[in-house]
Structures are given as C-alpha cells and as structure tokens.
C-alpha cells in the first residue's frame, strides 16, 4: 500500500517540526514548506493527498493558496486543512477549506482530523 502524501505550509519552524514528527510517526510522507513561494515550487512535483496550510505566511497567506488550489482542476478535489492562531474559521471555510483548526491545537485531535480527511477521498 502506498503511503499517503501530505504537504504542510507553515512558517514557524517549531510547528513544522512538530507536525512533521506527528505525521511521519503515522507513516505519512510529509513535504514541508516554510513559505507560499516554496509551496508553489513544491507543486511541480507529485501532488499530495492532503494540504495543511497556515493562514499567515511571510510571503502570502493560506486563504489565497486555498483559493488557488480550489480553482485548479488538478487540486480541486484534494482535502485542505487550514490552521491559524487567530480565529479565521469563516474565512478558511469560505475559501473552500475542508476544515479549520485553531492554534494551539491538541496533537491527538490534529492527527485524528488528518486521518478523517484522508479517509474521505
């Protein structure tokens, strides 16, 4: 069975590291991006099974990325989880995200949400 691929866009190094450890320990293949630009470069490779986007990035934001992904035929059906320390749930869902999580988040609940989103495809 092929491992599920997850692309994470998060500018905070500590949060990226935690998410990487959590998801790789669950046997997911994880691609980490620290910025919107780095994320766009990563799309030239194989597409993931799930996108995890931070809302606030140094060179953009997760809402714009989410809209771009939903407008692209190649990524329109891939689940998107948006996270933010600020309460932007409505904005996240309006852009087409499947789920919004507020930071800080419970790591067990985070992993459960990831599993649920990946099982839905």
JSON list of C-alpha atoms in Angstrom, two decimals:
[
{"chain": "A", "resi": 1, "resn": "UNK", "atom": "CA", "xyz": [0.00, 0.00, 0.00]},
{"chain": "A", "resi": 2, "resn": "UNK", "atom": "CA", "xyz": [1.32, 3.41, -0.95]},
{"chain": "A", "resi": 3, "resn": "UNK", "atom": "CA", "xyz": [1.87, 5.94, 1.81]},
{"chain": "A", "resi": 4, "resn": "UNK", "atom": "CA", "xyz": [-0.40, 9.00, 1.80]},
{"chain": "A", "resi": 5, "resn": "UNK", "atom": "CA", "xyz": [1.37, 12.26, 0.97]},
{"chain": "A", "resi": 6, "resn": "UNK", "atom": "CA", "xyz": [0.79, 15.47, 2.91]},
{"chain": "A", "resi": 7, "resn": "UNK", "atom": "CA", "xyz": [2.11, 18.93, 2.05]},
{"chain": "A", "resi": 8, "resn": "UNK", "atom": "CA", "xyz": [2.40, 21.30, 5.02]},
{"chain": "A", "resi": 9, "resn": "UNK", "atom": "CA", "xyz": [2.81, 25.07, 4.58]},
{"chain": "A", "resi": 10, "resn": "UNK", "atom": "CA", "xyz": [3.84, 26.58, 7.93]},
{"chain": "A", "resi": 11, "resn": "UNK", "atom": "CA", "xyz": [6.36, 29.37, 8.51]},
{"chain": "A", "resi": 12, "resn": "UNK", "atom": "CA", "xyz": [7.02, 28.58, 12.19]},
{"chain": "A", "resi": 13, "resn": "UNK", "atom": "CA", "xyz": [9.94, 26.12, 12.34]},
{"chain": "A", "resi": 14, "resn": "UNK", "atom": "CA", "xyz": [8.86, 24.61, 15.68]},
{"chain": "A", "resi": 15, "resn": "UNK", "atom": "CA", "xyz": [5.31, 23.94, 14.50]},
{"chain": "A", "resi": 16, "resn": "UNK", "atom": "CA", "xyz": [6.64, 22.49, 11.21]},
{"chain": "A", "resi": 17, "resn": "UNK", "atom": "CA", "xyz": [8.91, 20.16, 13.19]},
{"chain": "A", "resi": 18, "resn": "UNK", "atom": "CA", "xyz": [6.07, 19.02, 15.47]},
{"chain": "A", "resi": 19, "resn": "UNK", "atom": "CA", "xyz": [3.74, 18.38, 12.55]},
{"chain": "A", "resi": 20, "resn": "UNK", "atom": "CA", "xyz": [6.50, 16.52, 10.70]},
{"chain": "A", "resi": 21, "resn": "UNK", "atom": "CA", "xyz": [7.15, 14.24, 13.69]},
{"chain": "A", "resi": 22, "resn": "UNK", "atom": "CA", "xyz": [3.43, 13.63, 14.26]},
{"chain": "A", "resi": 23, "resn": "UNK", "atom": "CA", "xyz": [2.65, 12.78, 10.67]},
{"chain": "A", "resi": 24, "resn": "UNK", "atom": "CA", "xyz": [5.75, 10.74, 9.86]},
{"chain": "A", "resi": 25, "resn": "UNK", "atom": "CA", "xyz": [5.12, 8.69, 13.02]},
{"chain": "A", "resi": 26, "resn": "UNK", "atom": "CA", "xyz": [1.72, 7.89, 11.48]},
{"chain": "A", "resi": 27, "resn": "UNK", "atom": "CA", "xyz": [3.53, 6.68, 8.31]},
{"chain": "A", "resi": 28, "resn": "UNK", "atom": "CA", "xyz": [2.60, 9.63, 6.11]},
{"chain": "A", "resi": 29, "resn": "UNK", "atom": "CA", "xyz": [5.03, 11.04, 3.58]},
{"chain": "A", "resi": 30, "resn": "UNK", "atom": "CA", "xyz": [5.41, 14.72, 4.51]},
{"chain": "A", "resi": 31, "resn": "UNK", "atom": "CA", "xyz": [6.61, 17.66, 2.42]},
{"chain": "A", "resi": 32, "resn": "UNK", "atom": "CA", "xyz": [7.33, 20.78, 4.47]},
{"chain": "A", "resi": 33, "resn": "UNK", "atom": "CA", "xyz": [7.22, 24.32, 3.10]},
{"chain": "A", "resi": 34, "resn": "UNK", "atom": "CA", "xyz": [8.09, 27.48, 5.04]},
{"chain": "A", "resi": 35, "resn": "UNK", "atom": "CA", "xyz": [6.53, 29.97, 2.62]},
{"chain": "A", "resi": 36, "resn": "UNK", "atom": "CA", "xyz": [3.98, 30.38, -0.16]},
{"chain": "A", "resi": 37, "resn": "UNK", "atom": "CA", "xyz": [6.79, 30.56, -2.72]},
{"chain": "A", "resi": 38, "resn": "UNK", "atom": "CA", "xyz": [8.35, 27.33, -1.50]},
{"chain": "A", "resi": 39, "resn": "UNK", "atom": "CA", "xyz": [4.90, 25.72, -1.59]},
{"chain": "A", "resi": 40, "resn": "UNK", "atom": "CA", "xyz": [4.28, 26.77, -5.20]},
{"chain": "A", "resi": 41, "resn": "UNK", "atom": "CA", "xyz": [7.67, 25.31, -6.17]},
{"chain": "A", "resi": 42, "resn": "UNK", "atom": "CA", "xyz": [6.72, 22.01, -4.49]},
{"chain": "A", "resi": 43, "resn": "UNK", "atom": "CA", "xyz": [3.59, 21.69, -6.66]},
{"chain": "A", "resi": 44, "resn": "UNK", "atom": "CA", "xyz": [5.77, 20.94, -9.67]},
{"chain": "A", "resi": 45, "resn": "UNK", "atom": "CA", "xyz": [6.41, 17.53, -8.07]},
{"chain": "A", "resi": 46, "resn": "UNK", "atom": "CA", "xyz": [3.78, 14.91, -7.30]},
{"chain": "A", "resi": 47, "resn": "UNK", "atom": "CA", "xyz": [0.54, 16.19, -5.81]},
{"chain": "A", "resi": 48, "resn": "UNK", "atom": "CA", "xyz": [-0.24, 15.26, -2.20]},
{"chain": "A", "resi": 49, "resn": "UNK", "atom": "CA", "xyz": [-3.33, 13.57, -0.78]},
{"chain": "A", "resi": 50, "resn": "UNK", "atom": "CA", "xyz": [-3.83, 16.45, 1.71]},
{"chain": "A", "resi": 51, "resn": "UNK", "atom": "CA", "xyz": [-2.78, 20.10, 2.07]},
{"chain": "A", "resi": 52, "resn": "UNK", "atom": "CA", "xyz": [-2.24, 21.65, 5.51]},
{"chain": "A", "resi": 53, "resn": "UNK", "atom": "CA", "xyz": [-1.99, 25.44, 5.28]},
{"chain": "A", "resi": 54, "resn": "UNK", "atom": "CA", "xyz": [-1.12, 28.09, 7.83]},
{"chain": "A", "resi": 55, "resn": "UNK", "atom": "CA", "xyz": [-3.09, 31.31, 7.32]},
{"chain": "A", "resi": 56, "resn": "UNK", "atom": "CA", "xyz": [-0.28, 33.77, 8.00]},
{"chain": "A", "resi": 57, "resn": "UNK", "atom": "CA", "xyz": [2.85, 33.36, 5.87]},
{"chain": "A", "resi": 58, "resn": "UNK", "atom": "CA", "xyz": [5.78, 35.72, 5.29]},
{"chain": "A", "resi": 59, "resn": "UNK", "atom": "CA", "xyz": [5.06, 36.00, 1.55]},
{"chain": "A", "resi": 60, "resn": "UNK", "atom": "CA", "xyz": [1.33, 35.35, 1.33]},
{"chain": "A", "resi": 61, "resn": "UNK", "atom": "CA", "xyz": [-1.47, 33.63, 3.17]},
{"chain": "A", "resi": 62, "resn": "UNK", "atom": "CA", "xyz": [-3.23, 30.31, 3.36]},
{"chain": "A", "resi": 63, "resn": "UNK", "atom": "CA", "xyz": [-6.56, 31.76, 2.20]},
{"chain": "A", "resi": 64, "resn": "UNK", "atom": "CA", "xyz": [-5.12, 32.81, -1.17]},
{"chain": "A", "resi": 65, "resn": "UNK", "atom": "CA", "xyz": [-3.36, 29.45, -1.54]},
{"chain": "A", "resi": 66, "resn": "UNK", "atom": "CA", "xyz": [-6.61, 27.66, -0.67]},
{"chain": "A", "resi": 67, "resn": "UNK", "atom": "CA", "xyz": [-8.49, 29.63, -3.35]},
{"chain": "A", "resi": 68, "resn": "UNK", "atom": "CA", "xyz": [-5.79, 28.84, -5.91]},
{"chain": "A", "resi": 69, "resn": "UNK", "atom": "CA", "xyz": [-5.97, 25.13, -5.08]},
{"chain": "A", "resi": 70, "resn": "UNK", "atom": "CA", "xyz": [-9.77, 25.10, -5.38]},
{"chain": "A", "resi": 71, "resn": "UNK", "atom": "CA", "xyz": [-9.60, 26.91, -8.74]},
{"chain": "A", "resi": 72, "resn": "UNK", "atom": "CA", "xyz": [-7.12, 24.41, -10.25]},
{"chain": "A", "resi": 73, "resn": "UNK", "atom": "CA", "xyz": [-8.57, 21.25, -11.83]},
{"chain": "A", "resi": 74, "resn": "UNK", "atom": "CA", "xyz": [-5.51, 19.26, -10.67]},
{"chain": "A", "resi": 75, "resn": "UNK", "atom": "CA", "xyz": [-6.03, 20.12, -6.98]},
{"chain": "A", "resi": 76, "resn": "UNK", "atom": "CA", "xyz": [-9.73, 20.95, -6.64]},
{"chain": "A", "resi": 77, "resn": "UNK", "atom": "CA", "xyz": [-10.62, 17.62, -5.00]},
{"chain": "A", "resi": 78, "resn": "UNK", "atom": "CA", "xyz": [-7.63, 17.36, -2.63]},
{"chain": "A", "resi": 79, "resn": "UNK", "atom": "CA", "xyz": [-8.67, 17.99, 1.01]},
{"chain": "A", "resi": 80, "resn": "UNK", "atom": "CA", "xyz": [-7.40, 21.17, 2.66]},
{"chain": "A", "resi": 81, "resn": "UNK", "atom": "CA", "xyz": [-6.92, 21.78, 6.37]},
{"chain": "A", "resi": 82, "resn": "UNK", "atom": "CA", "xyz": [-6.30, 25.42, 7.31]},
{"chain": "A", "resi": 83, "resn": "UNK", "atom": "CA", "xyz": [-4.86, 26.42, 10.69]},
{"chain": "A", "resi": 84, "resn": "UNK", "atom": "CA", "xyz": [-4.29, 29.74, 12.41]},
{"chain": "A", "resi": 85, "resn": "UNK", "atom": "CA", "xyz": [-3.59, 31.23, 15.81]},
{"chain": "A", "resi": 86, "resn": "UNK", "atom": "CA", "xyz": [-6.22, 33.85, 15.00]},
{"chain": "A", "resi": 87, "resn": "UNK", "atom": "CA", "xyz": [-9.88, 32.94, 14.69]},
{"chain": "A", "resi": 88, "resn": "UNK", "atom": "CA", "xyz": [-10.44, 32.89, 10.93]},
{"chain": "A", "resi": 89, "resn": "UNK", "atom": "CA", "xyz": [-12.66, 29.83, 10.66]},
{"chain": "A", "resi": 90, "resn": "UNK", "atom": "CA", "xyz": [-15.24, 31.53, 8.47]},
{"chain": "A", "resi": 91, "resn": "UNK", "atom": "CA", "xyz": [-12.60, 32.87, 6.05]},
{"chain": "A", "resi": 92, "resn": "UNK", "atom": "CA", "xyz": [-11.00, 29.43, 5.87]},
{"chain": "A", "resi": 93, "resn": "UNK", "atom": "CA", "xyz": [-14.26, 27.70, 5.07]},
{"chain": "A", "resi": 94, "resn": "UNK", "atom": "CA", "xyz": [-15.30, 30.39, 2.57]},
{"chain": "A", "resi": 95, "resn": "UNK", "atom": "CA", "xyz": [-12.12, 29.81, 0.56]},
{"chain": "A", "resi": 96, "resn": "UNK", "atom": "CA", "xyz": [-13.00, 26.13, 0.21]},
{"chain": "A", "resi": 97, "resn": "UNK", "atom": "CA", "xyz": [-11.06, 24.54, 3.06]},
{"chain": "A", "resi": 98, "resn": "UNK", "atom": "CA", "xyz": [-12.47, 21.26, 4.35]},
{"chain": "A", "resi": 99, "resn": "UNK", "atom": "CA", "xyz": [-11.51, 22.00, 7.95]},
{"chain": "A", "resi": 100, "resn": "UNK", "atom": "CA", "xyz": [-10.18, 24.82, 10.14]},
{"chain": "A", "resi": 101, "resn": "UNK", "atom": "CA", "xyz": [-8.09, 24.22, 13.28]},
{"chain": "A", "resi": 102, "resn": "UNK", "atom": "CA", "xyz": [-7.17, 26.97, 15.71]},
{"chain": "A", "resi": 103, "resn": "UNK", "atom": "CA", "xyz": [-3.63, 27.01, 17.12]},
{"chain": "A", "resi": 104, "resn": "UNK", "atom": "CA", "xyz": [-2.53, 25.90, 19.57]},
{"chain": "A", "resi": 105, "resn": "UNK", "atom": "CA", "xyz": [-4.16, 22.56, 18.89]},
{"chain": "A", "resi": 106, "resn": "UNK", "atom": "CA", "xyz": [-4.32, 19.24, 20.69]},
{"chain": "A", "resi": 107, "resn": "UNK", "atom": "CA", "xyz": [-1.94, 16.94, 18.80]},
{"chain": "A", "resi": 108, "resn": "UNK", "atom": "CA", "xyz": [-4.14, 13.87, 19.13]},
{"chain": "A", "resi": 109, "resn": "UNK", "atom": "CA", "xyz": [-7.15, 15.74, 17.75]},
{"chain": "A", "resi": 110, "resn": "UNK", "atom": "CA", "xyz": [-4.96, 17.15, 14.95]},
{"chain": "A", "resi": 111, "resn": "UNK", "atom": "CA", "xyz": [-3.84, 13.66, 13.90]},
{"chain": "A", "resi": 112, "resn": "UNK", "atom": "CA", "xyz": [-7.44, 12.42, 14.09]},
{"chain": "A", "resi": 113, "resn": "UNK", "atom": "CA", "xyz": [-8.61, 15.22, 11.78]},
{"chain": "A", "resi": 114, "resn": "UNK", "atom": "CA", "xyz": [-5.83, 14.39, 9.31]},
{"chain": "A", "resi": 115, "resn": "UNK", "atom": "CA", "xyz": [-6.87, 10.74, 9.28]},
{"chain": "A", "resi": 116, "resn": "UNK", "atom": "CA", "xyz": [-10.53, 11.68, 8.75]},
{"chain": "A", "resi": 117, "resn": "UNK", "atom": "CA", "xyz": [-9.70, 13.99, 5.84]},
{"chain": "A", "resi": 118, "resn": "UNK", "atom": "CA", "xyz": [-7.53, 11.33, 4.18]},
{"chain": "A", "resi": 119, "resn": "UNK", "atom": "CA", "xyz": [-10.16, 8.62, 4.59]},
{"chain": "A", "resi": 120, "resn": "UNK", "atom": "CA", "xyz": [-12.72, 10.80, 2.85]},
{"chain": "A", "resi": 121, "resn": "UNK", "atom": "CA", "xyz": [-11.00, 10.55, -0.54]}
]
